[in-house]
Amino acid sequence: NELAKHLLQEQRLAFVAHHLGALDLIQRSTQNIITADDHAVLSEVFYAMVGTLLTADSVAVAQSFVDDYVVAQLQEENLDDTIRFEQPKLLLRHLLREQHKPAPVARLLNDAGHNTPHSVYHIAVYCGKTVIGKGFGRTLESGEEEACRDAVREFFLTELRLPKSL
């Protein structure tokens, strides 16, 4: 999956390991000095840290460690380049149904340039009386799709921000 590949990039794991003090954990010799630019070594150290947690503690502790130090970085990123939801309206409807919430309803907030080649529609998606996503599009359908995509993106980012119970 695209998100897993994105999160497990060697450079990302090396960054996390470096900021967790991995350079101090690695035994150095005068012939082979490890620096912050040695992404392969540092990412392997990160995997070793997670493996140690799995062996010594539990899956829940290792999961919490990964959530805190790797997944948390997603909050600082624009996920549009990483994750592209192909059918956001269908996915949003499914996510809301699983939570026993009302089906999403799209409403036109504003439009500009109506009946011109450069028209723009501003659409909001509601769940009950709450706006859960907004988007723009050159057609009503594309605006609704972007609003649903925004709602799905926010749903997943909210899930990442929730504290994990062990």
Coordinates of N, CA and C in Angstrom, one line a residue:
N1 N 0.8 -1.2 0.0 CA 0.0 0.0 0.0 C 0.9 1.2 0.0
E2 N 0.4 2.3 -0.6 CA 1.1 3.5 -0.8 C 1.5 4.2 0.5
L3 N 0.6 4.2 1.4 CA 0.9 4.8 2.7 C 2.0 4.1 3.5
A4 N 2.0 2.8 3.5 CA 3.0 2.0 4.1 C 4.4 2.3 3.5
K5 N 4.4 2.3 2.1 CA 5.7 2.6 1.4 C 6.2 3.9 1.8
H6 N 5.3 4.9 1.9 CA 5.7 6.3 2.2 C 6.3 6.3 3.6
L7 N 5.6 5.6 4.6 CA 6.0 5.7 6.0 C 7.3 4.9 6.2
L8 N 7.6 3.9 5.4 CA 8.8 3.0 5.6 C 9.9 3.4 4.7
Q9 N 9.9 4.6 4.1 CA 11.1 5.0 3.3 C 12.3 5.0 4.2
E10 N 13.4 4.5 3.6 CA 14.7 4.4 4.3 C 15.1 5.8 4.9
Q11 N 14.9 6.8 4.2 CA 15.3 8.2 4.6 C 14.5 8.6 5.8
R12 N 13.2 8.3 5.8 CA 12.3 8.7 6.9 C 12.7 7.9 8.2
L13 N 12.9 6.6 8.1 CA 13.2 5.8 9.2 C 14.6 6.2 9.8
A14 N 15.5 6.6 8.9 CA 16.8 7.1 9.3 C 16.7 8.4 10.1
F15 N 15.8 9.3 9.6 CA 15.6 10.5 10.3 C 15.1 10.3 11.7
V16 N 14.1 9.4 11.8 CA 13.5 9.1 13.1 C 14.6 8.5 14.0
A17 N 15.3 7.5 13.5 CA 16.4 6.8 14.3 C 17.5 7.8 14.8
H18 N 17.9 8.7 13.8 CA 18.9 9.7 14.2 C 18.4 10.6 15.3
H19 N 17.1 11.0 15.3 CA 16.6 11.9 16.3 C 16.2 11.2 17.6
L20 N 16.2 9.9 17.6 CA 16.1 9.1 18.8 C 17.4 8.8 19.4
G21 N 18.5 9.3 18.8 CA 19.8 9.1 19.4 C 20.5 7.8 18.9
A22 N 20.1 7.3 17.7 CA 20.7 6.0 17.2 C 22.2 6.1 17.0
L23 N 22.7 7.3 16.7 CA 24.2 7.4 16.4 C 24.9 7.1 17.7
D24 N 24.3 7.4 18.9 CA 25.0 7.1 20.1 C 24.9 5.6 20.5
L25 N 23.9 4.9 19.9 CA 23.7 3.5 20.2 C 24.7 2.6 19.3
I26 N 25.1 3.2 18.2 CA 25.9 2.4 17.3 C 27.4 2.5 17.7
Q27 N 28.0 1.3 17.8 CA 29.4 1.3 18.2 C 30.2 1.7 17.0
R28 N 31.0 2.8 17.2 CA 31.8 3.3 16.1 C 33.3 2.9 16.2
S29 N 33.8 2.7 15.0 CA 35.3 2.5 15.0 C 35.9 3.6 14.1
T30 N 37.2 3.7 14.2 CA 37.8 4.8 13.5 C 37.8 4.6 12.0
Q31 N 37.6 3.3 11.5 CA 37.5 3.0 10.1 C 36.1 3.2 9.5
N32 N 35.1 3.1 10.3 CA 33.7 3.1 9.8 C 32.9 4.0 10.7
I33 N 33.0 5.3 10.5 CA 32.2 6.2 11.3 C 30.8 6.4 10.6
I34 N 29.8 6.2 11.4 CA 28.4 6.4 11.0 C 28.0 7.8 11.2
T35 N 27.4 8.4 10.1 CA 26.9 9.8 10.2 C 25.4 9.8 9.9
A36 N 24.8 10.9 10.1 CA 23.4 11.1 9.9 C 23.0 10.8 8.4
D37 N 24.0 10.9 7.5 CA 23.7 10.6 6.1 C 23.7 9.1 5.7
D38 N 24.1 8.3 6.7 CA 24.1 6.8 6.4 C 22.6 6.3 6.7
H39 N 21.8 6.5 5.7 CA 20.4 6.2 5.8 C 20.1 4.7 6.0
A40 N 20.9 3.9 5.3 CA 20.7 2.4 5.3 C 21.0 1.9 6.7
V41 N 22.1 2.4 7.3 CA 22.4 1.9 8.7 C 21.4 2.4 9.7
L42 N 21.1 3.7 9.6 CA 20.1 4.2 10.6 C 18.8 3.6 10.5
S43 N 18.3 3.3 9.3 CA 17.0 2.7 9.1 C 17.0 1.3 9.7
E44 N 18.1 0.6 9.5 CA 18.2 -0.8 10.1 C 18.2 -0.7 11.7
V45 N 18.8 0.4 12.2 CA 18.8 0.6 13.7 C 17.4 0.8 14.1
F46 N 16.6 1.5 13.3 CA 15.2 1.8 13.7 C 14.5 0.4 13.7
Y47 N 14.6 -0.4 12.7 CA 14.0 -1.7 12.7 C 14.4 -2.5 13.9
A48 N 15.7 -2.4 14.2 CA 16.2 -3.2 15.4 C 15.5 -2.7 16.7
M49 N 15.3 -1.4 16.8 CA 14.6 -0.8 18.0 C 13.2 -1.4 18.0
V50 N 12.5 -1.4 16.9 CA 11.1 -2.0 16.9 C 11.1 -3.5 17.2
G51 N 12.1 -4.2 16.7 CA 12.2 -5.6 16.9 C 12.5 -5.9 18.4
T52 N 13.3 -5.0 19.0 CA 13.6 -5.2 20.4 C 12.3 -5.0 21.3
L53 N 11.6 -4.0 20.9 CA 10.3 -3.8 21.6 C 9.3 -4.9 21.5
L54 N 9.3 -5.5 20.3 CA 8.4 -6.6 20.0 C 8.8 -7.8 20.9
T55 N 10.1 -8.0 21.0 CA 10.7 -9.2 21.7 C 10.6 -9.0 23.2
A56 N 10.9 -7.8 23.7 CA 11.0 -7.5 25.1 C 9.6 -7.2 25.7
D57 N 8.8 -6.5 25.0 CA 7.5 -6.0 25.6 C 6.4 -6.7 24.9
S58 N 5.7 -6.0 23.9 CA 4.6 -6.6 23.3 C 4.3 -5.9 22.0
V59 N 3.4 -6.4 21.2 CA 3.0 -5.8 20.0 C 2.4 -4.4 20.2
A60 N 1.6 -4.3 21.3 CA 1.0 -3.0 21.6 C 2.1 -1.9 21.9
V61 N 3.1 -2.3 22.6 CA 4.2 -1.3 22.9 C 4.9 -0.9 21.6
A62 N 5.2 -1.9 20.8 CA 5.9 -1.6 19.5 C 5.0 -0.8 18.6
Q63 N 3.7 -1.1 18.6 CA 2.8 -0.3 17.7 C 2.7 1.2 18.2
S64 N 2.7 1.3 19.5 CA 2.7 2.7 20.1 C 3.9 3.5 19.7
F65 N 5.1 2.8 19.8 CA 6.3 3.4 19.4 C 6.3 3.9 18.0
V66 N 5.9 3.0 17.1 CA 5.8 3.4 15.6 C 4.8 4.5 15.4
D67 N 3.6 4.4 16.1 CA 2.6 5.5 16.0 C 3.2 6.8 16.4
D68 N 3.9 6.8 17.6 CA 4.4 8.1 18.1 C 5.5 8.7 17.3
Y69 N 6.4 7.8 16.7 CA 7.6 8.4 16.1 C 7.5 8.4 14.5
V70 N 6.7 7.5 13.9 CA 6.7 7.5 12.5 C 5.3 8.0 12.0
V71 N 4.2 7.4 12.4 CA 2.9 7.8 11.9 C 2.6 9.3 12.3
A72 N 3.1 9.7 13.4 CA 2.8 11.1 13.9 C 3.4 12.1 12.8
Q73 N 4.4 11.8 12.1 CA 4.9 12.7 11.1 C 3.9 13.0 10.0
L74 N 2.9 12.2 9.8 CA 1.9 12.4 8.7 C 1.1 13.7 9.0
Q75 N 1.0 14.1 10.2 CA 0.2 15.3 10.6 C 0.9 16.5 10.0
E76 N 2.2 16.5 9.7 CA 2.9 17.6 9.2 C 2.9 17.6 7.7
E77 N 2.4 16.6 7.0 CA 2.5 16.4 5.6 C 1.2 16.6 4.9
N78 N 1.3 17.0 3.6 CA 0.2 17.0 2.7 C 0.1 15.6 2.1
L79 N -1.0 14.9 2.5 CA -1.1 13.5 2.0 C -1.6 13.4 0.6
D80 N -2.0 14.5 0.0 CA -2.5 14.4 -1.4 C -1.6 13.7 -2.4
D81 N -0.3 14.0 -2.1 CA 0.8 13.4 -3.0 C 1.0 11.9 -2.8
T82 N 0.6 11.5 -1.6 CA 0.9 10.1 -1.1 C -0.3 9.2 -1.3
I83 N -1.4 9.7 -0.9 CA -2.7 8.9 -1.0 C -3.7 9.5 -1.9
R84 N -4.2 8.8 -2.8 CA -5.2 9.3 -3.7 C -6.4 8.4 -3.6
F85 N -7.5 8.9 -3.0 CA -8.7 8.1 -2.9 C -9.5 8.1 -4.2
E86 N -9.6 6.9 -4.8 CA -10.2 6.8 -6.1 C -11.7 7.1 -6.1
Q87 N -12.4 6.6 -5.1 CA -13.9 6.8 -5.0 C -14.2 7.4 -3.7
P88 N -13.9 8.6 -3.4 CA -14.0 9.2 -2.1 C -15.5 9.2 -1.6
K89 N -16.4 9.4 -2.5 CA -17.8 9.5 -2.1 C -18.3 8.1 -1.5
L90 N -17.9 7.1 -2.2 CA -18.3 5.7 -1.8 C -17.6 5.4 -0.5
L91 N -16.3 5.7 -0.4 CA -15.5 5.4 0.8 C -16.1 6.2 2.0
L92 N -16.4 7.5 1.8 CA -17.0 8.3 2.9 C -18.4 7.7 3.4
R93 N -19.2 7.3 2.4 CA -20.5 6.7 2.8 C -20.3 5.5 3.6
H94 N -19.3 4.7 3.2 CA -19.0 3.4 4.0 C -18.5 3.8 5.4
L95 N -17.5 4.7 5.5 CA -17.0 5.1 6.8 C -18.1 5.6 7.7
L96 N -19.0 6.4 7.2 CA -20.1 7.0 8.1 C -21.0 5.9 8.5
R97 N -21.3 5.0 7.5 CA -22.2 3.9 7.8 C -21.7 3.0 9.0
E98 N -20.3 2.7 8.9 CA -19.7 1.9 10.0 C -19.8 2.6 11.3
Q99 N -19.9 3.9 11.4 CA -20.0 4.6 12.6 C -21.5 5.0 13.0
H100 N -22.4 4.4 12.2 CA -23.8 4.6 12.4 C -24.2 6.1 12.4
K101 N -23.6 6.8 11.4 CA -23.9 8.2 11.2 C -24.7 8.4 10.0
P102 N -25.4 9.5 9.8 CA -26.2 9.7 8.6 C -25.3 9.8 7.3
A103 N -25.9 9.5 6.2 CA -25.2 9.5 4.9 C -24.8 10.9 4.6
P104 N -23.7 11.0 3.9 CA -23.2 12.4 3.5 C -24.1 13.1 2.5
V105 N -24.3 14.4 2.7 CA -25.1 15.2 1.8 C -24.2 16.3 1.3
A106 N -24.2 16.5 0.0 CA -23.4 17.6 -0.6 C -24.3 18.8 -0.9
R107 N -23.8 20.0 -0.5 CA -24.5 21.2 -0.7 C -23.6 22.3 -1.4
L108 N -24.2 23.0 -2.3 CA -23.4 24.1 -2.9 C -23.3 25.3 -2.0
L109 N -22.1 25.7 -1.7 CA -21.8 26.9 -0.9 C -21.8 28.1 -1.7
N110 N -21.1 28.0 -2.9 CA -20.9 29.2 -3.7 C -20.5 28.8 -5.1
D111 N -20.7 29.6 -6.0 CA -20.2 29.4 -7.4 C -19.8 30.7 -8.0
A112 N -18.9 30.6 -9.0 CA -18.4 31.8 -9.7 C -18.3 31.4 -11.1
G113 N -18.6 32.3 -12.0 CA -18.4 32.1 -13.4 C -19.4 31.1 -14.0
H114 N -20.5 31.0 -13.4 CA -21.6 30.1 -13.8 C -21.8 30.2 -15.3
N115 N -21.9 29.1 -16.0 CA -22.2 29.1 -17.5 C -21.0 29.7 -18.3
T116 N -19.8 29.6 -17.8 CA -18.6 30.1 -18.5 C -17.6 28.9 -18.5
P117 N -16.6 29.0 -19.4 CA -15.6 27.9 -19.4 C -14.8 27.8 -18.1
H118 N -14.8 28.9 -17.3 CA -14.0 28.9 -16.1 C -14.8 28.9 -14.8
S119 N -15.9 28.2 -14.8 CA -16.8 28.2 -13.7 C -16.1 27.4 -12.5
V120 N -16.4 27.8 -11.3 CA -15.9 27.2 -10.1 C -17.0 27.0 -9.1
Y121 N -17.1 25.8 -8.6 CA -18.2 25.5 -7.6 C -17.5 25.1 -6.3
H122 N -18.0 25.7 -5.2 CA -17.5 25.4 -3.8 C -18.6 24.6 -3.2
I123 N -18.2 23.4 -2.8 CA -19.2 22.4 -2.3 C -18.8 22.0 -0.9
A124 N -19.8 21.8 0.0 CA -19.5 21.3 1.3 C -20.3 19.9 1.4
V125 N -19.7 19.0 2.2 CA -20.3 17.8 2.5 C -20.7 17.8 4.0
Y126 N -22.0 17.5 4.2 CA -22.5 17.5 5.6 C -22.8 16.0 6.0
C127 N -22.6 15.8 7.3 CA -23.1 14.6 8.0 C -24.1 15.2 9.1
G128 N -25.3 15.0 8.8 CA -26.3 15.7 9.6 C -26.2 17.2 9.4
K129 N -26.0 17.9 10.5 CA -25.9 19.4 10.4 C -24.4 19.8 10.4
T130 N -23.5 18.9 10.4 CA -22.0 19.2 10.6 C -21.3 19.1 9.2
V131 N -20.6 20.2 8.9 CA -19.7 20.2 7.7 C -18.5 19.3 8.0
I132 N -18.4 18.3 7.2 CA -17.2 17.3 7.4 C -16.2 17.4 6.3
G133 N -16.5 18.2 5.2 CA -15.5 18.4 4.1 C -15.9 19.5 3.2
K134 N -14.9 20.1 2.6 CA -15.2 21.2 1.6 C -14.3 20.9 0.4
G135 N -14.8 21.3 -0.8 CA -13.9 21.2 -2.0 C -14.4 22.1 -3.1
F136 N -13.5 22.4 -4.0 CA -13.8 23.2 -5.2 C -13.7 22.3 -6.4
G137 N -14.5 22.7 -7.5 CA -14.4 21.9 -8.7 C -14.9 22.8 -9.9
R138 N -14.6 22.4 -11.1 CA -15.1 23.1 -12.3 C -16.5 22.6 -12.6
T139 N -16.9 21.5 -12.0 CA -18.3 21.0 -12.2 C -18.8 20.7 -10.8
L140 N -20.1 20.6 -10.7 CA -20.7 20.3 -9.4 C -20.2 18.9 -8.9
E141 N -20.1 18.0 -9.8 CA -19.6 16.6 -9.5 C -18.2 16.6 -9.0
S142 N -17.3 17.3 -9.7 CA -15.9 17.4 -9.3 C -15.7 18.1 -7.9
G143 N -16.5 19.1 -7.7 CA -16.5 19.8 -6.4 C -17.0 18.9 -5.3
E144 N -18.0 18.1 -5.5 CA -18.5 17.2 -4.5 C -17.4 16.1 -4.3
E145 N -16.8 15.6 -5.3 CA -15.7 14.6 -5.1 C -14.6 15.1 -4.3
E146 N -14.2 16.4 -4.5 CA -13.1 17.0 -3.7 C -13.5 17.2 -2.3
A147 N -14.8 17.6 -2.1 CA -15.3 17.7 -0.7 C -15.3 16.4 0.0
C148 N -15.7 15.3 -0.7 CA -15.7 14.0 -0.1 C -14.3 13.6 0.2
R149 N -13.4 13.8 -0.7 CA -12.0 13.5 -0.5 C -11.4 14.2 0.8
D150 N -11.8 15.5 0.9 CA -11.4 16.3 2.1 C -11.9 15.7 3.4
A151 N -13.2 15.2 3.3 CA -13.8 14.6 4.5 C -13.1 13.3 4.9
V152 N -12.8 12.5 3.9 CA -12.1 11.2 4.1 C -10.7 11.5 4.7
R153 N -10.0 12.4 4.1 CA -8.6 12.7 4.5 C -8.7 13.2 6.0
E154 N -9.6 14.0 6.4 CA -9.8 14.5 7.7 C -10.2 13.4 8.7
F155 N -11.0 12.4 8.2 CA -11.4 11.3 9.0 C -10.1 10.5 9.4
F156 N -9.3 10.2 8.4 CA -8.1 9.4 8.7 C -7.1 10.2 9.5
L157 N -6.9 11.4 9.3 CA -6.0 12.2 10.2 C -6.5 12.3 11.6
T158 N -7.8 12.4 11.8 CA -8.4 12.4 13.1 C -8.1 11.1 13.8
E159 N -8.3 10.0 13.1 CA -8.0 8.6 13.6 C -6.5 8.5 14.1
L160 N -5.6 9.1 13.3 CA -4.2 9.1 13.7 C -3.9 9.9 14.9
R161 N -4.7 11.0 15.1 CA -4.5 11.9 16.3 C -5.1 11.3 17.6
L162 N -6.0 10.4 17.5 CA -6.6 9.8 18.7 C -5.6 9.1 19.5
P163 N -5.6 9.2 20.9 CA -4.7 8.5 21.7 C -5.0 7.0 21.6
K164 N -4.0 6.2 21.6 CA -4.1 4.8 21.5 C -4.2 4.2 22.9
S165 N -5.2 3.3 23.2 CA -5.3 2.7 24.5 C -4.5 1.4 24.4
L166 N -3.7 1.1 25.4 CA -2.8 -0.1 25.4 C -3.6 -1.2 26.2

